[in-house]
GROMACS .gro file of C-alpha atoms in nm:
model
  299
    1MET     CA    1   9.424   9.068   8.281
    2LYS     CA    2   9.518   8.691   8.544
    3ARG     CA    3   9.885   8.643   8.416
    4THR     CA    4   9.940   8.337   8.609
    5SER     CA    5   9.756   7.945   8.617
    6GLU     CA    6   9.611   7.809   8.860
    7THR     CA    7   9.588   7.447   8.704
    8GLY     CA    8   9.827   7.137   8.930
    9VAL     CA    9   9.767   6.874   9.211
   10SER     CA   10   9.635   6.925   9.498
   11THR     CA   11   9.786   6.898   9.840
   12LEU     CA   12   9.566   7.050  10.087
   13MET     CA   13   9.192   7.079   9.958
   14THR     CA   14   8.910   6.780  10.027
   15SER     CA   15   8.683   6.761   9.763
   16THR     CA   16   8.377   6.601   9.757
   17THR     CA   17   8.477   6.338   9.488
   18GLY     CA   18   8.539   5.954   9.454
   19THR     CA   19   8.911   6.179   9.452
   20GLN     CA   20   8.904   6.271   9.790
   21ARG     CA   21   9.259   6.256   9.993
   22ARG     CA   22   9.253   6.313  10.335
   23VAL     CA   23   9.472   6.603  10.542
   24LEU     CA   24   9.503   6.717  10.820
   25GLY     CA   25   9.254   7.048  10.946
   26LEU     CA   26   9.425   7.347  10.873
   27ALA     CA   27   9.340   7.425  11.239
   28ALA     CA   28   9.488   7.198  11.360
   29LEU     CA   29   9.788   7.296  11.201
   30LEU     CA   30   9.837   7.622  11.268
   31LEU     CA   31   9.741   7.445  11.672
   32LEU     CA   32  10.025   7.211  11.633
   33THR     CA   33  10.284   7.513  11.510
   34ALA     CA   34  10.233   7.730  11.798
   35ALA     CA   35  10.237   7.453  12.045
   36CYS     CA   36  10.598   7.352  11.898
   37SER     CA   37  10.674   7.706  11.940
   38GLY     CA   38  10.616   7.708  12.296
   39ARG     CA   39  10.359   7.985  12.202
   40THR     CA   40   9.984   7.875  12.440
   41THR     CA   41   9.651   7.824  12.208
   42THR     CA   42   9.310   7.875  12.357
   43ALA     CA   43   9.153   7.565  12.519
   44SER     CA   44   8.805   7.385  12.361
   45ARG     CA   45   8.494   7.433  12.470
   46GLU     CA   46   8.340   7.178  12.634
   47PRO     CA   47   8.073   6.897  12.447
   48GLY     CA   48   7.688   7.090  12.494
   49VAL     CA   49   7.842   7.462  12.552
   50PRO     CA   50   7.715   7.682  12.303
   51ASP     CA   51   7.979   7.939  12.115
   52ALA     CA   52   8.009   8.264  12.252
   53PRO     CA   53   7.880   8.539  12.067
   54PRO     CA   54   8.183   8.705  11.891
   55PRO     CA   55   8.342   9.013  12.139
   56GLY     CA   56   8.404   9.364  11.941
   57ASN     CA   57   8.684   9.480  11.847
   58PRO     CA   58   8.698   9.877  11.872
   59ALA     CA   59   9.064   9.925  11.828
   60LEU     CA   60   8.973   9.743  11.458
   61SER     CA   61   8.636   9.859  11.336
   62LYS     CA   62   8.668   9.761  10.978
   63VAL     CA   63   8.907   9.664  10.816
   64LEU     CA   64   8.960   9.652  10.383
   65LEU     CA   65   9.172   9.479  10.219
   66LEU     CA   66   9.383   9.567   9.853
   67GLY     CA   67   9.597   9.381   9.682
   68ASP     CA   68   9.622   9.168   9.310
   69SER     CA   69   9.561   8.776   9.262
   70ILE     CA   70   9.737   8.681   9.552
   71ALA     CA   71   9.625   8.950   9.858
   72ALA     CA   72   9.242   8.797   9.720
   73GLY     CA   73   9.310   8.396   9.756
   74GLU     CA   74   9.495   8.581  10.147
   75ALA     CA   75   9.100   8.704  10.187
   76LEU     CA   76   8.871   8.431  10.139
   77PRO     CA   77   9.032   8.372  10.561
   78LEU     CA   78   9.092   8.670  10.645
   79ALA     CA   79   8.742   8.717  10.578
   80ALA     CA   80   8.662   8.359  10.798
   81ALA     CA   81   8.923   8.495  11.157
   82PHE     CA   82   8.763   8.865  11.108
   83GLU     CA   83   8.405   8.749  11.148
   84ALA     CA   84   8.537   8.587  11.441
   85GLY     CA   85   8.689   8.815  11.593
   86GLY     CA   86   8.375   9.075  11.536
   87VAL     CA   87   8.554   9.231  11.321
   88GLU     CA   88   8.415   9.307  10.950
   89PHE     CA   89   8.590   9.320  10.645
   90GLU     CA   90   8.592   9.355  10.296
   91SER     CA   91   8.833   9.243  10.033
   92ILE     CA   92   8.845   9.517   9.658
   93ALA     CA   93   9.165   9.323   9.698
   94ALA     CA   94   9.139   9.180   9.199
   95GLU     CA   95   9.290   8.972   9.003
   96GLY     CA   96   9.566   9.064   8.757
   97GLY     CA   97   9.581   9.340   8.894
   98GLY     CA   98   9.506   9.590   9.242
   99ASN     CA   99   9.811   9.848   9.146
  100VAL     CA  100   9.836  10.210   9.277
  101VAL     CA  101  10.179  10.221   9.046
  102GLY     CA  102  10.220  10.026   8.747
  103PRO     CA  103  10.070   9.912   8.449
  104PHE     CA  104   9.713   9.854   8.551
  105SER     CA  105   9.727  10.115   8.820
  106GLU     CA  106   9.598  10.452   8.600
  107LYS     CA  107   9.267  10.262   8.581
  108ASN     CA  108   9.313  10.156   8.943
  109TRP     CA  109   9.297  10.490   9.060
  110LYS     CA  110   8.991  10.566   8.808
  111LYS     CA  111   8.797  10.455   9.106
  112LEU     CA  112   8.959  10.323   9.427
  113PRO     CA  113   8.928  10.668   9.571
  114GLY     CA  114   8.595  10.655   9.565
  115GLN     CA  115   8.612  10.221   9.698
  116ILE     CA  116   8.817  10.376  10.007
  117ALA     CA  117   8.616  10.611  10.148
  118SER     CA  118   8.268  10.434  10.089
  119ALA     CA  119   8.353  10.089  10.275
  120GLU     CA  120   8.391  10.383  10.567
  121PRO     CA  121   8.671  10.134  10.713
  122THR     CA  122   8.902  10.211  10.965
  123LEU     CA  123   9.220  10.028  10.886
  124VAL     CA  124   9.283   9.953  10.510
  125VAL     CA  125   9.609   9.632  10.497
  126HIS     CA  126   9.762   9.696  10.131
  127GLN     CA  127   9.960   9.395  10.030
  128LEU     CA  128  10.198   9.498   9.782
  129THR     CA  129  10.141   9.329   9.411
  130THR     CA  130  10.388   9.146   9.137
  131TYR     CA  131  10.243   9.492   8.930
  132ASP     CA  132  10.448   9.790   9.109
  133TRP     CA  133  10.663   9.839   8.865
  134GLY     CA  134  10.784  10.203   8.818
  135THR     CA  135  11.106  10.411   8.889
  136PRO     CA  136  11.115  10.514   9.290
  137GLN     CA  137  10.978  10.887   9.227
  138GLU     CA  138  10.692  10.632   9.120
  139GLN     CA  139  10.654  10.385   9.299
  140ARG     CA  140  10.654  10.655   9.602
  141ALA     CA  141  10.426  10.921   9.437
  142ALA     CA  142  10.156  10.622   9.390
  143TYR     CA  143  10.252  10.477   9.768
  144GLU     CA  144  10.266  10.864   9.908
  145ARG     CA  145   9.884  10.917   9.714
  146LEU     CA  146   9.794  10.609   9.844
  147LEU     CA  147   9.851  10.638  10.186
  148THR     CA  148   9.620  11.021  10.150
  149THR     CA  149   9.367  10.920  10.045
  150VAL     CA  150   9.315  10.601  10.330
  151ASN     CA  151   9.354  10.879  10.548
  152ARG     CA  152   9.101  11.135  10.463
  153ALA     CA  153   8.934  10.905  10.410
  154GLY     CA  154   8.956  10.830  10.834
  155ALA     CA  155   9.106  10.528  10.829
  156GLU     CA  156   9.500  10.409  10.887
  157LEU     CA  157   9.703  10.249  10.568
  158VAL     CA  158   9.964   9.936  10.667
  159PHE     CA  159  10.143   9.846  10.406
  160VAL     CA  160  10.257   9.481  10.428
  161THR     CA  161  10.552   9.311  10.207
  162ALA     CA  162  10.357   9.039   9.926
  163PRO     CA  163  10.531   8.675   9.945
  164PRO     CA  164  10.850   8.615   9.736
  165ILE     CA  165  10.769   8.477   9.316
  166ARG     CA  166  10.938   8.257   9.076
  167PRO     CA  167  10.942   8.464   8.806
  168ASP     CA  168  10.908   8.410   8.469
  169ASP     CA  169  10.946   8.583   8.088
  170PHE     CA  170  10.697   8.815   8.197
  171TYR     CA  171  10.793   8.918   8.592
  172GLU     CA  172  11.183   8.897   8.528
  173PRO     CA  173  11.216   9.223   8.358
  174HIS     CA  174  11.072   9.402   8.616
  175LEU     CA  175  11.234   9.200   8.902
  176ALA     CA  176  11.419   9.515   9.012
  177GLU     CA  177  11.138   9.682   9.015
  178LEU     CA  178  10.936   9.455   9.232
  179ASP     CA  179  11.292   9.462   9.499
  180ARG     CA  180  11.241   9.769   9.490
  181ALA     CA  181  10.946   9.891   9.654
  182PRO     CA  182  10.871   9.754   9.978
  183ASP     CA  183  11.236   9.965  10.102
  184VAL     CA  184  10.981  10.271   9.887
  185ALA     CA  185  10.681  10.193  10.092
  186ARG     CA  186  10.901  10.145  10.417
  187ALA     CA  187  10.953  10.514  10.306
  188VAL     CA  188  10.652  10.607  10.310
  189ALA     CA  189  10.537  10.381  10.626
  190ALA     CA  190  10.838  10.615  10.812
  191GLY     CA  191  10.775  10.946  10.705
  192SER     CA  192  10.451  10.922  10.867
  193PRO     CA  193  10.352  10.943  11.227
  194GLY     CA  194  10.304  10.621  11.214
  195PRO     CA  195  10.532  10.348  11.316
  196SER     CA  196  10.912  10.259  11.196
  197ASP     CA  197  10.980  10.031  10.981
  198SER     CA  198  11.272   9.707  11.049
  199SER     CA  199  11.341   9.381  10.785
  200GLY     CA  200  11.580   9.255  11.104
  201PRO     CA  201  11.561   9.005  11.348
  202SER     CA  202  11.353   9.173  11.705
  203ASP     CA  203  11.576   9.076  11.986
  204SER     CA  204  11.611   9.193  12.347
  205SER     CA  205  11.595   9.520  12.401
  206GLY     CA  206  11.291   9.561  12.205
  207SER     CA  207  11.390   9.674  11.862
  208PRO     CA  208  11.118   9.595  11.608
  209GLY     CA  209  11.090   9.240  11.488
  210PRO     CA  210  11.027   9.123  11.098
  211SER     CA  211  10.687   9.313  11.091
  212GLY     CA  212  10.902   9.560  11.120
  213SER     CA  213  10.637   9.775  11.376
  214SER     CA  214  10.827   9.899  11.608
  215GLY     CA  215  10.451  10.034  11.848
  216PRO     CA  216  10.106  10.092  11.828
  217LEU     CA  217   9.996  10.290  11.473
  218ARG     CA  218   9.888  10.664  11.616
  219GLN     CA  219   9.575  10.838  11.561
  220SER     CA  220   9.699  11.139  11.284
  221ASP     CA  221   9.637  11.300  10.991
  222ARG     CA  222   9.929  11.064  10.847
  223ALA     CA  223   9.879  10.737  11.009
  224ALA     CA  224  10.071  10.373  10.874
  225GLY     CA  225  10.235  10.130  10.937
  226MET     CA  226  10.478   9.858  10.715
  227LEU     CA  227  10.494   9.515  10.833
  228ASP     CA  228  10.717   9.239  10.662
  229ALA     CA  229  10.615   8.884  10.600
  230ARG     CA  230  10.907   8.721  10.516
  231ALA     CA  231  10.756   8.557  10.937
  232VAL     CA  232  10.554   8.375  10.747
  233TRP     CA  233  10.708   8.317  10.318
  234GLY     CA  234  11.101   8.354  10.379
  235SER     CA  235  11.247   8.532  10.124
  236THR     CA  236  11.277   8.346   9.830
  237TYR     CA  237  11.022   8.122   9.666
  238GLN     CA  238  10.899   7.759   9.850
  239GLN     CA  239  10.627   7.592   9.745
  240VAL     CA  240  10.694   7.391  10.051
  241LYS     CA  241  10.732   7.484  10.389
  242ASP     CA  242  10.839   7.295  10.670
  243GLY     CA  243  10.662   7.009  10.436
  244ARG     CA  244  10.315   7.134  10.327
  245ALA     CA  245  10.201   7.252  10.113
  246TYR     CA  246  10.217   7.661  10.116
  247ARG     CA  247  10.269   7.842   9.743
  248SER     CA  248  10.081   7.731   9.404
  249PRO     CA  249  10.265   7.532   9.168
  250ASP     CA  250  10.201   7.874   8.943
  251GLY     CA  251  10.512   8.035   9.181
  252VAL     CA  252  10.324   8.349   9.265
  253HIS     CA  253   9.966   8.275   9.445
  254THR     CA  254   9.929   8.124   9.783
  255CYS     CA  255   9.810   7.768   9.858
  256PRO     CA  256   9.559   7.732  10.168
  257GLN     CA  257   9.820   7.631  10.411
  258GLY     CA  258   9.992   7.900  10.332
  259ALA     CA  259   9.711   8.138  10.400
  260ALA     CA  260   9.634   8.022  10.702
  261ALA     CA  261   9.995   8.099  10.758
  262PHE     CA  262   9.975   8.411  10.706
  263THR     CA  263   9.596   8.572  10.831
  264LYS     CA  264   9.694   8.387  11.120
  265TRP     CA  265  10.054   8.615  11.142
  266LEU     CA  266   9.857   8.931  11.025
  267LEU     CA  267   9.600   8.887  11.322
  268GLY     CA  268   9.960   8.814  11.542
  269GLU     CA  269  10.099   9.206  11.487
  270LEU     CA  270   9.756   9.414  11.421
  271ALA     CA  271   9.711   9.250  11.787
  272ARG     CA  272  10.055   9.422  11.799
  273LEU     CA  273  10.005   9.747  11.659
  274PHE     CA  274   9.606   9.824  11.790
  275PRO     CA  275   9.583   9.745  12.149
  276GLY     CA  276   9.188   9.629  12.220
  277PHE     CA  277   9.203   9.395  11.939
  278SER     CA  278   9.175   9.044  12.086
  279PRO     CA  279   9.226   8.788  11.693
  280ALA     CA  280   8.952   8.477  11.704
  281PRO     CA  281   9.200   8.173  11.770
  282ALA     CA  282   9.245   7.917  11.484
  283LYS     CA  283   8.992   7.619  11.566
  284ASP     CA  284   8.714   7.906  11.524
  285TRP     CA  285   8.780   7.996  11.117
  286ALA     CA  286   9.151   7.798  10.994
  287ASP     CA  287   8.862   7.483  10.838
  288THR     CA  288   8.474   7.676  10.760
  289GLY     CA  289   8.538   7.584  10.410
  290TRP     CA  290   8.705   7.872  10.225
  291SER     CA  291   9.003   7.608  10.131
  292ALA     CA  292   8.741   7.502   9.890
  293ASP     CA  293   8.750   7.755   9.746
  294LYS     CA  294   8.848   7.743   9.341
  295HIS     CA  295   9.132   8.014   9.398
  296PHE     CA  296   9.370   7.730   9.562
  297GLN     CA  297   9.248   7.472   9.276
  298SER     CA  298   9.633   7.448   9.200
  299CYS     CA  299   9.760   7.330   9.509
   0.00000   0.00000   0.00000
């Protein structure tokens, strides 16, 4: 069941029809953002010099993404970015579901353990969904079950908070549950031997930043971490951020520029959690055609 509409006015995608709009490339925007923030970027290759093959990333041989339709949209640039970086990637994020607790979880759990095991990932990234409804006990039990399932498959788990939504009548009764879900997932991650989480800003003493993790993940029987994506989305729904369309007008989904910003952020966080993982630069994946996918047609 897909709850939200995906119709609207596009502010970013380039179409092949007579209604084409010229836009600044996603890679250029990401590089500009990095330059404005004082971060350095990789220099362009000389004309005529062939691309080198992507280096292997043994720290992350395969990443599996879980989540709902928001994550399904983010999976598009993530797939391009991981491919450019020499890391295998698979998404089983589901339109109108993908949750491990809440209205569709019973159906999801009938297939989820098999999907995780057959994917043979080294890392599972689970973005919390807009359907993660339930009591604190139900939420905790589900996230614990996911952690156990992932670790038994030989992988580590990273929870990622979902972008804030603009709730309609469908979501309004469940806002308290959705607001609580990150704290419950954080507690589950903190109870594992992986890094703990904090949503506070980082300081010179080395305290955790907005990502919420304090150090590299460790191989163990129960390894989990928590990443707080407010560094990308802010604390409330913003359709336009820094003059660019980050979110869909439907109040839930992302636009290509938001999905690209999320991808760049997540790659950076994973590089910090997994020493040895080297993300590909944005210029290698941001403008590879994924932004024209129908998932973003409302942007």
